[in-house]
mmCIF file of C-alpha atoms in Angstrom:
data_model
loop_
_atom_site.group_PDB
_atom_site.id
_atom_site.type_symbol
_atom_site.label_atom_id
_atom_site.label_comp_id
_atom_site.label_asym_id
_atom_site.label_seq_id
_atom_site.Cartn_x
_atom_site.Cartn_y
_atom_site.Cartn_z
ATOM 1 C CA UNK S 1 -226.223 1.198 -235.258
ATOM 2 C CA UNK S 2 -223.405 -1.817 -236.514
ATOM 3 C CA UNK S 3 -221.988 -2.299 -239.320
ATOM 4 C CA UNK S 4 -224.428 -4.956 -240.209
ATOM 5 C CA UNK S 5 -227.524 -2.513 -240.097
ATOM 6 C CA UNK S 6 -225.482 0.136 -241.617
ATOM 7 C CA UNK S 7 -224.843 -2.189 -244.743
ATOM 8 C CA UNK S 8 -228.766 -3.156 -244.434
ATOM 9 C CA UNK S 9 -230.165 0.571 -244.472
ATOM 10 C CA UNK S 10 -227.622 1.336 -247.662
ATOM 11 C CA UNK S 11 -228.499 -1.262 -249.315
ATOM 12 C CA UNK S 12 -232.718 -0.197 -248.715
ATOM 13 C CA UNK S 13 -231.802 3.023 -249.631
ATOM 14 C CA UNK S 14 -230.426 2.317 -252.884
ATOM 15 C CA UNK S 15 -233.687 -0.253 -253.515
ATOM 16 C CA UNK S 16 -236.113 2.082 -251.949
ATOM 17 C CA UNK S 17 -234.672 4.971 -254.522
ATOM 18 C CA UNK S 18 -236.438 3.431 -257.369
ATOM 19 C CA UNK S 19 -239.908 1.436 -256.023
ATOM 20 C CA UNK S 20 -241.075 0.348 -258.881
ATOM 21 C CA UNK S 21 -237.916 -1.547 -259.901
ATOM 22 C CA UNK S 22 -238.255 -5.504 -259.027
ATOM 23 C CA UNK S 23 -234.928 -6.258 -261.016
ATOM 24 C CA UNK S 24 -233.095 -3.660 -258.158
ATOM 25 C CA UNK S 25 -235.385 -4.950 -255.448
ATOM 26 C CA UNK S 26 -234.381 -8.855 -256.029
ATOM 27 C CA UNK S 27 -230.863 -7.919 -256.312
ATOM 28 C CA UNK S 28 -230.994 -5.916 -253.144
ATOM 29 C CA UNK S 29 -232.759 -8.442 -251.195
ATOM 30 C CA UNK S 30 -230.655 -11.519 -252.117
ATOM 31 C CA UNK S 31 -227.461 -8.789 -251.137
ATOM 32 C CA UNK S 32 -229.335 -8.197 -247.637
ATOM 33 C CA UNK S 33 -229.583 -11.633 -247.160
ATOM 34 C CA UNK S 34 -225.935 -12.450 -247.591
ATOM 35 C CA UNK S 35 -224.810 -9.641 -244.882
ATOM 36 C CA UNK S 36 -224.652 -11.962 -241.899
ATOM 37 C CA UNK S 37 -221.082 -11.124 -240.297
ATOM 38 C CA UNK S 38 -219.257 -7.325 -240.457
ATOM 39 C CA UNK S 39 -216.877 -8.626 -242.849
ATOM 40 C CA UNK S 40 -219.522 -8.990 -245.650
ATOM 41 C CA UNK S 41 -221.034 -5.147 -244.383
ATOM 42 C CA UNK S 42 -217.504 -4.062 -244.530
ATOM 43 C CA UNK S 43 -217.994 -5.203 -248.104
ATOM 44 C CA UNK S 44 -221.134 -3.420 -248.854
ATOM 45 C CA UNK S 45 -220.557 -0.212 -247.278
ATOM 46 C CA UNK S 46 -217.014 0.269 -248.843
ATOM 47 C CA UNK S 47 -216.458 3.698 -250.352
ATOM 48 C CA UNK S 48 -218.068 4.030 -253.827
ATOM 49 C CA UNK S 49 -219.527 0.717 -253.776
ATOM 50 C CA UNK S 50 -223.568 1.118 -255.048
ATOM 51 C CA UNK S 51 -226.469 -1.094 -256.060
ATOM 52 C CA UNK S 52 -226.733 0.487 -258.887
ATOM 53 C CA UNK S 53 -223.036 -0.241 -260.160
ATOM 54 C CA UNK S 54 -223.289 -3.840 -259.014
ATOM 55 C CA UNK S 55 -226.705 -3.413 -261.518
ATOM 56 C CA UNK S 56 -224.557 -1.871 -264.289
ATOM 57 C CA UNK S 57 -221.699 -4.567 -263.863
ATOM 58 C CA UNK S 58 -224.346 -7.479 -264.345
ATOM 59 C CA UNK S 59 -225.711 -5.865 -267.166
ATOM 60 C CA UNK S 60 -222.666 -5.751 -268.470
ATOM 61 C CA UNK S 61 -222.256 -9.654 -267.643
ATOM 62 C CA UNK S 62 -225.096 -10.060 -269.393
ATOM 63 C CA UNK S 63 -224.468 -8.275 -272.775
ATOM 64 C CA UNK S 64 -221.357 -10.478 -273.227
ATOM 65 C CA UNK S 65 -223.401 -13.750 -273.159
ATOM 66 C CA UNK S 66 -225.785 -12.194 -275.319
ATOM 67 C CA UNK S 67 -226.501 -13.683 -278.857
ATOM 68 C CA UNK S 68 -228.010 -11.641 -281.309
ATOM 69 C CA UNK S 69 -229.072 -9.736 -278.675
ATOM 70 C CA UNK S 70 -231.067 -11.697 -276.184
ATOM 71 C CA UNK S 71 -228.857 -13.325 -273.042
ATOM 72 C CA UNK S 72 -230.887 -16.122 -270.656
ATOM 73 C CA UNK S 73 -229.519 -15.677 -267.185
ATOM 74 C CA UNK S 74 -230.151 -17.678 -264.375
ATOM 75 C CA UNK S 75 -230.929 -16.128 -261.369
ATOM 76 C CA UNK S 76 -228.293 -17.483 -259.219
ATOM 77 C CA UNK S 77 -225.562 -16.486 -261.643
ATOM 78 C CA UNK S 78 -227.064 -12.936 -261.649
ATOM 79 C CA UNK S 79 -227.054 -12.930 -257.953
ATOM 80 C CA UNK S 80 -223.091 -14.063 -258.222
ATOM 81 C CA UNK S 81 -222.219 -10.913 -259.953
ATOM 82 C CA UNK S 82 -223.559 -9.033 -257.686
ATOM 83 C CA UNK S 83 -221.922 -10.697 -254.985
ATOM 84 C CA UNK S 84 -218.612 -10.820 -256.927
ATOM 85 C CA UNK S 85 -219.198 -7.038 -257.217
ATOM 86 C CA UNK S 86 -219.306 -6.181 -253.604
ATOM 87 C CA UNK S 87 -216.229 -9.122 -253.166
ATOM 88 C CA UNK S 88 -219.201 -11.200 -250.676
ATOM 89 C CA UNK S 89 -218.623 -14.864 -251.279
ATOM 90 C CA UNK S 90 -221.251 -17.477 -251.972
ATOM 91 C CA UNK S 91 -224.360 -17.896 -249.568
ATOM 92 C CA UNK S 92 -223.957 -20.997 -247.493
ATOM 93 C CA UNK S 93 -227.444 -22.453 -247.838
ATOM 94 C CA UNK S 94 -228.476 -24.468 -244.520
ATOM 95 C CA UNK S 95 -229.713 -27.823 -244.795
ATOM 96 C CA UNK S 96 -232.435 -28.921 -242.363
ATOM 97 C CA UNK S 97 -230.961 -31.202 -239.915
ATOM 98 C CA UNK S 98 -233.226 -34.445 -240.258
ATOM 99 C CA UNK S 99 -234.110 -35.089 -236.779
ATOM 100 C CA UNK S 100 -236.365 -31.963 -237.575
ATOM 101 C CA UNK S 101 -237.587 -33.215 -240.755
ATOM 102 C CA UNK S 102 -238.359 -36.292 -238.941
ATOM 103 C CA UNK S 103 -240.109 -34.374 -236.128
ATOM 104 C CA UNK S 104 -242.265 -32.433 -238.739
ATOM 105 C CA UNK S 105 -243.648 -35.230 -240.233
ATOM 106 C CA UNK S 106 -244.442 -36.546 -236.409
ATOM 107 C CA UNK S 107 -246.794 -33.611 -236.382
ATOM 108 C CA UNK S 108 -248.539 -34.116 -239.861
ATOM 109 C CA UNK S 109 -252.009 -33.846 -238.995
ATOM 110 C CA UNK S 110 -253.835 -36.249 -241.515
ATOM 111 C CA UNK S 111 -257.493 -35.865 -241.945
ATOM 112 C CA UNK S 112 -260.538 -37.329 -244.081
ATOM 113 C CA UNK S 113 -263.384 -35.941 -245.330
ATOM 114 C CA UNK S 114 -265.340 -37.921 -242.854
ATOM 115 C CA UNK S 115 -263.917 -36.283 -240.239
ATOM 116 C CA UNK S 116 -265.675 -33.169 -241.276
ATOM 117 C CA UNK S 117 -269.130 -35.124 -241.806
#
């Protein structure tokens, strides 16, 4: 296997060690999702590196914008910290080119309810 499946199984191991978790399971997934070259995998399957610290290190985060003991975190900034854990920068999100948006809405289908009379 690469690095990039190496990185992949680690990080399902470390989800699939606790099932029942969704908290672990979102983090994990939105970690997967960022391992697209072997520079980020080199990231994620450094020495000592865990889902479960990068889970510890956002709860930490979190208890430091706490008041009174409640903290409101958005997801993305949750998913930061875990990225910032492992040292993986930000996601590029691709934008749909528009001759494809165009070309979806060429194949629309558009239909009545008379056409099913």
């Amino acid at each position: 296997m690469g690095k990039i499946e190496n990185a992949i199984e680690k990080l399902n191991n470390d989800i699939q060690k606790h099932p029942q978790d969704q908290y672990r399971a979102l983090v994990g997934e939105h970690l997967i999702d960022c391992i697209t070259t072997e520079e980020t995998a080199d990231k994620v399957l450094e020495e000592g590196k865990t889902l479960e610290a990068a889970l510890k290190t956002i709860l930490n985060n979190a208890r430091k914008k706490a008041v009174s003991g409640c903290a409101v975190i958005a997801d993305e900034e949750v998913y930061k910290w875990a990225r910032e854990y492992f040292g993986i920068g930000a996601m590029e999100v691709k934008e749909p080119k528009s001759a494809n948006i165009a070309e979806t809405k060429k194949k629309t289908l558009k239909l009545s309810l008379e056409d099913f009379l």
